[in-house]
Amino acid sequence: TIATNMAGRGTDIMLGGNPEYLAKAQMRKMEIDEELINEATGFSETDNEEILKARELYKELNEKFKKEIAPEAEEVRKAGGLYILGTERHESRRIDNQ
């Protein structure tokens, strides 16, 4: 996984991949409407059966991808973790200290 802070937009480092992103991408491949995907990943209360089914699918996919990603993340850790390459200093010391 690559992290960058270009244009002030930081990216979280996810060893092995991002299961939430992969679950949403799989739902898109299944031609599930984007609005329904947003509802499936939300926290608002609902009794809408379609949303509840989408939430269950998202939960299952997220768990599936977590299990697939775990060995990759462990492999990175065993190899020594991440290598940080800084090409310049940031104007904010807080950013550099991260």
JSON list of C-alpha atoms in Angstrom, two decimals:
[
{"chain": "A", "resi": 1, "resn": "THR", "atom": "CA", "xyz": [0.00, 0.00, 0.00]},
{"chain": "A", "resi": 2, "resn": "ILE", "atom": "CA", "xyz": [1.27, 3.45, -0.86]},
{"chain": "A", "resi": 3, "resn": "ALA", "atom": "CA", "xyz": [0.61, 6.54, 1.23]},
{"chain": "A", "resi": 4, "resn": "THR", "atom": "CA", "xyz": [0.98, 10.10, 0.06]},
{"chain": "A", "resi": 5, "resn": "ASN", "atom": "CA", "xyz": [0.29, 13.57, 1.31]},
{"chain": "A", "resi": 6, "resn": "MET", "atom": "CA", "xyz": [-0.02, 15.32, -2.03]},
{"chain": "A", "resi": 7, "resn": "ALA", "atom": "CA", "xyz": [-2.19, 18.43, -2.09]},
{"chain": "A", "resi": 8, "resn": "GLY", "atom": "CA", "xyz": [-2.72, 18.11, 1.65]},
{"chain": "A", "resi": 9, "resn": "ARG", "atom": "CA", "xyz": [-4.71, 14.90, 1.36]},
{"chain": "A", "resi": 10, "resn": "GLY", "atom": "CA", "xyz": [-3.19, 12.17, 3.46]},
{"chain": "A", "resi": 11, "resn": "THR", "atom": "CA", "xyz": [-3.83, 8.52, 2.78]},
{"chain": "A", "resi": 12, "resn": "ASP", "atom": "CA", "xyz": [-4.06, 5.93, 5.52]},
{"chain": "A", "resi": 13, "resn": "ILE", "atom": "CA", "xyz": [-1.59, 3.10, 5.31]},
{"chain": "A", "resi": 14, "resn": "MET", "atom": "CA", "xyz": [-3.34, -0.25, 5.12]},
{"chain": "A", "resi": 15, "resn": "LEU", "atom": "CA", "xyz": [-1.01, -3.24, 5.20]},
{"chain": "A", "resi": 16, "resn": "GLY", "atom": "CA", "xyz": [-2.22, -5.69, 2.58]},
{"chain": "A", "resi": 17, "resn": "GLY", "atom": "CA", "xyz": [-5.22, -3.67, 1.41]},
{"chain": "A", "resi": 18, "resn": "ASN", "atom": "CA", "xyz": [-8.48, -2.07, 2.48]},
{"chain": "A", "resi": 19, "resn": "PRO", "atom": "CA", "xyz": [-11.30, -4.57, 3.07]},
{"chain": "A", "resi": 20, "resn": "GLU", "atom": "CA", "xyz": [-13.98, -1.87, 3.20]},
{"chain": "A", "resi": 21, "resn": "TYR", "atom": "CA", "xyz": [-12.97, -0.55, -0.22]},
{"chain": "A", "resi": 22, "resn": "LEU", "atom": "CA", "xyz": [-12.80, -4.06, -1.66]},
{"chain": "A", "resi": 23, "resn": "ALA", "atom": "CA", "xyz": [-16.25, -4.94, -0.28]},
{"chain": "A", "resi": 24, "resn": "LYS", "atom": "CA", "xyz": [-17.77, -1.82, -1.85]},
{"chain": "A", "resi": 25, "resn": "ALA", "atom": "CA", "xyz": [-15.99, -2.53, -5.15]},
{"chain": "A", "resi": 26, "resn": "GLN", "atom": "CA", "xyz": [-17.38, -6.08, -5.15]},
{"chain": "A", "resi": 27, "resn": "MET", "atom": "CA", "xyz": [-20.88, -4.73, -4.56]},
{"chain": "A", "resi": 28, "resn": "ARG", "atom": "CA", "xyz": [-20.43, -2.40, -7.54]},
{"chain": "A", "resi": 29, "resn": "LYS", "atom": "CA", "xyz": [-19.36, -5.38, -9.67]},
{"chain": "A", "resi": 30, "resn": "MET", "atom": "CA", "xyz": [-22.59, -7.05, -8.55]},
{"chain": "A", "resi": 31, "resn": "GLU", "atom": "CA", "xyz": [-24.35, -4.00, -10.05]},
{"chain": "A", "resi": 32, "resn": "ILE", "atom": "CA", "xyz": [-25.74, -2.84, -6.72]},
{"chain": "A", "resi": 33, "resn": "ASP", "atom": "CA", "xyz": [-26.85, 0.78, -6.86]},
{"chain": "A", "resi": 34, "resn": "GLU", "atom": "CA", "xyz": [-24.37, 3.29, -5.39]},
{"chain": "A", "resi": 35, "resn": "GLU", "atom": "CA", "xyz": [-27.04, 4.79, -3.15]},
{"chain": "A", "resi": 36, "resn": "LEU", "atom": "CA", "xyz": [-27.82, 1.35, -1.73]},
{"chain": "A", "resi": 37, "resn": "ILE", "atom": "CA", "xyz": [-24.10, 0.74, -1.14]},
{"chain": "A", "resi": 38, "resn": "ASN", "atom": "CA", "xyz": [-23.95, 4.01, 0.80]},
{"chain": "A", "resi": 39, "resn": "GLU", "atom": "CA", "xyz": [-26.94, 2.95, 2.87]},
{"chain": "A", "resi": 40, "resn": "ALA", "atom": "CA", "xyz": [-25.36, -0.46, 3.44]},
{"chain": "A", "resi": 41, "resn": "THR", "atom": "CA", "xyz": [-22.23, 1.11, 4.88]},
{"chain": "A", "resi": 42, "resn": "GLY", "atom": "CA", "xyz": [-24.13, 3.67, 6.95]},
{"chain": "A", "resi": 43, "resn": "PHE", "atom": "CA", "xyz": [-25.37, 3.57, 10.51]},
{"chain": "A", "resi": 44, "resn": "SER", "atom": "CA", "xyz": [-28.83, 5.09, 10.30]},
{"chain": "A", "resi": 45, "resn": "GLU", "atom": "CA", "xyz": [-31.68, 3.02, 11.68]},
{"chain": "A", "resi": 46, "resn": "THR", "atom": "CA", "xyz": [-33.92, 1.39, 9.11]},
{"chain": "A", "resi": 47, "resn": "ASP", "atom": "CA", "xyz": [-36.43, -1.37, 8.69]},
{"chain": "A", "resi": 48, "resn": "ASN", "atom": "CA", "xyz": [-36.10, -1.31, 4.89]},
{"chain": "A", "resi": 49, "resn": "GLU", "atom": "CA", "xyz": [-35.54, -4.95, 3.91]},
{"chain": "A", "resi": 50, "resn": "GLU", "atom": "CA", "xyz": [-33.43, -4.07, 0.85]},
{"chain": "A", "resi": 51, "resn": "ILE", "atom": "CA", "xyz": [-31.05, -1.96, 2.94]},
{"chain": "A", "resi": 52, "resn": "LEU", "atom": "CA", "xyz": [-30.84, -4.62, 5.65]},
{"chain": "A", "resi": 53, "resn": "LYS", "atom": "CA", "xyz": [-29.94, -7.28, 3.05]},
{"chain": "A", "resi": 54, "resn": "ALA", "atom": "CA", "xyz": [-27.33, -4.96, 1.54]},
{"chain": "A", "resi": 55, "resn": "ARG", "atom": "CA", "xyz": [-25.86, -4.37, 5.00]},
{"chain": "A", "resi": 56, "resn": "GLU", "atom": "CA", "xyz": [-25.62, -8.10, 5.58]},
{"chain": "A", "resi": 57, "resn": "LEU", "atom": "CA", "xyz": [-23.92, -8.59, 2.20]},
{"chain": "A", "resi": 58, "resn": "TYR", "atom": "CA", "xyz": [-21.47, -5.77, 2.93]},
{"chain": "A", "resi": 59, "resn": "LYS", "atom": "CA", "xyz": [-20.67, -7.28, 6.33]},
{"chain": "A", "resi": 60, "resn": "GLU", "atom": "CA", "xyz": [-20.03, -10.71, 4.76]},
{"chain": "A", "resi": 61, "resn": "LEU", "atom": "CA", "xyz": [-17.84, -9.26, 2.00]},
{"chain": "A", "resi": 62, "resn": "ASN", "atom": "CA", "xyz": [-15.90, -7.10, 4.45]},
{"chain": "A", "resi": 63, "resn": "GLU", "atom": "CA", "xyz": [-15.15, -10.13, 6.64]},
{"chain": "A", "resi": 64, "resn": "LYS", "atom": "CA", "xyz": [-14.15, -12.18, 3.58]},
{"chain": "A", "resi": 65, "resn": "PHE", "atom": "CA", "xyz": [-11.68, -9.53, 2.44]},
{"chain": "A", "resi": 66, "resn": "LYS", "atom": "CA", "xyz": [-10.30, -9.06, 5.97]},
{"chain": "A", "resi": 67, "resn": "LYS", "atom": "CA", "xyz": [-9.43, -12.76, 6.01]},
{"chain": "A", "resi": 68, "resn": "GLU", "atom": "CA", "xyz": [-7.84, -12.55, 2.54]},
{"chain": "A", "resi": 69, "resn": "ILE", "atom": "CA", "xyz": [-5.79, -9.48, 3.45]},
{"chain": "A", "resi": 70, "resn": "ALA", "atom": "CA", "xyz": [-4.53, -10.70, 6.83]},
{"chain": "A", "resi": 71, "resn": "PRO", "atom": "CA", "xyz": [-1.80, -13.00, 5.42]},
{"chain": "A", "resi": 72, "resn": "GLU", "atom": "CA", "xyz": [-0.51, -10.22, 3.15]},
{"chain": "A", "resi": 73, "resn": "ALA", "atom": "CA", "xyz": [-0.35, -7.78, 6.07]},
{"chain": "A", "resi": 74, "resn": "GLU", "atom": "CA", "xyz": [1.49, -10.35, 8.18]},
{"chain": "A", "resi": 75, "resn": "GLU", "atom": "CA", "xyz": [3.96, -10.97, 5.35]},
{"chain": "A", "resi": 76, "resn": "VAL", "atom": "CA", "xyz": [4.75, -7.24, 5.24]},
{"chain": "A", "resi": 77, "resn": "ARG", "atom": "CA", "xyz": [5.25, -7.18, 9.02]},
{"chain": "A", "resi": 78, "resn": "LYS", "atom": "CA", "xyz": [7.58, -10.20, 8.88]},
{"chain": "A", "resi": 79, "resn": "ALA", "atom": "CA", "xyz": [9.61, -8.53, 6.15]},
{"chain": "A", "resi": 80, "resn": "GLY", "atom": "CA", "xyz": [10.22, -5.58, 8.45]},
{"chain": "A", "resi": 81, "resn": "GLY", "atom": "CA", "xyz": [7.11, -3.47, 7.93]},
{"chain": "A", "resi": 82, "resn": "LEU", "atom": "CA", "xyz": [6.98, -0.38, 5.83]},
{"chain": "A", "resi": 83, "resn": "TYR", "atom": "CA", "xyz": [9.87, 1.58, 4.46]},
{"chain": "A", "resi": 84, "resn": "ILE", "atom": "CA", "xyz": [9.32, 5.30, 4.82]},
{"chain": "A", "resi": 85, "resn": "LEU", "atom": "CA", "xyz": [10.81, 7.41, 2.08]},
{"chain": "A", "resi": 86, "resn": "GLY", "atom": "CA", "xyz": [10.60, 11.14, 2.69]},
{"chain": "A", "resi": 87, "resn": "THR", "atom": "CA", "xyz": [11.44, 13.32, -0.26]},
{"chain": "A", "resi": 88, "resn": "GLU", "atom": "CA", "xyz": [11.01, 16.66, 1.49]},
{"chain": "A", "resi": 89, "resn": "ARG", "atom": "CA", "xyz": [10.14, 18.24, 4.82]},
{"chain": "A", "resi": 90, "resn": "HIS", "atom": "CA", "xyz": [6.57, 19.34, 5.46]},
{"chain": "A", "resi": 91, "resn": "GLU", "atom": "CA", "xyz": [5.88, 22.83, 6.79]},
{"chain": "A", "resi": 92, "resn": "SER", "atom": "CA", "xyz": [4.07, 21.19, 9.70]},
{"chain": "A", "resi": 93, "resn": "ARG", "atom": "CA", "xyz": [6.37, 19.29, 12.06]},
{"chain": "A", "resi": 94, "resn": "ARG", "atom": "CA", "xyz": [3.33, 17.21, 13.12]},
{"chain": "A", "resi": 95, "resn": "ILE", "atom": "CA", "xyz": [3.11, 15.72, 9.62]},
{"chain": "A", "resi": 96, "resn": "ASP", "atom": "CA", "xyz": [6.80, 14.78, 9.59]},
{"chain": "A", "resi": 97, "resn": "ASN", "atom": "CA", "xyz": [6.56, 13.23, 13.06]},
{"chain": "A", "resi": 98, "resn": "GLN", "atom": "CA", "xyz": [3.81, 10.87, 11.96]}
]
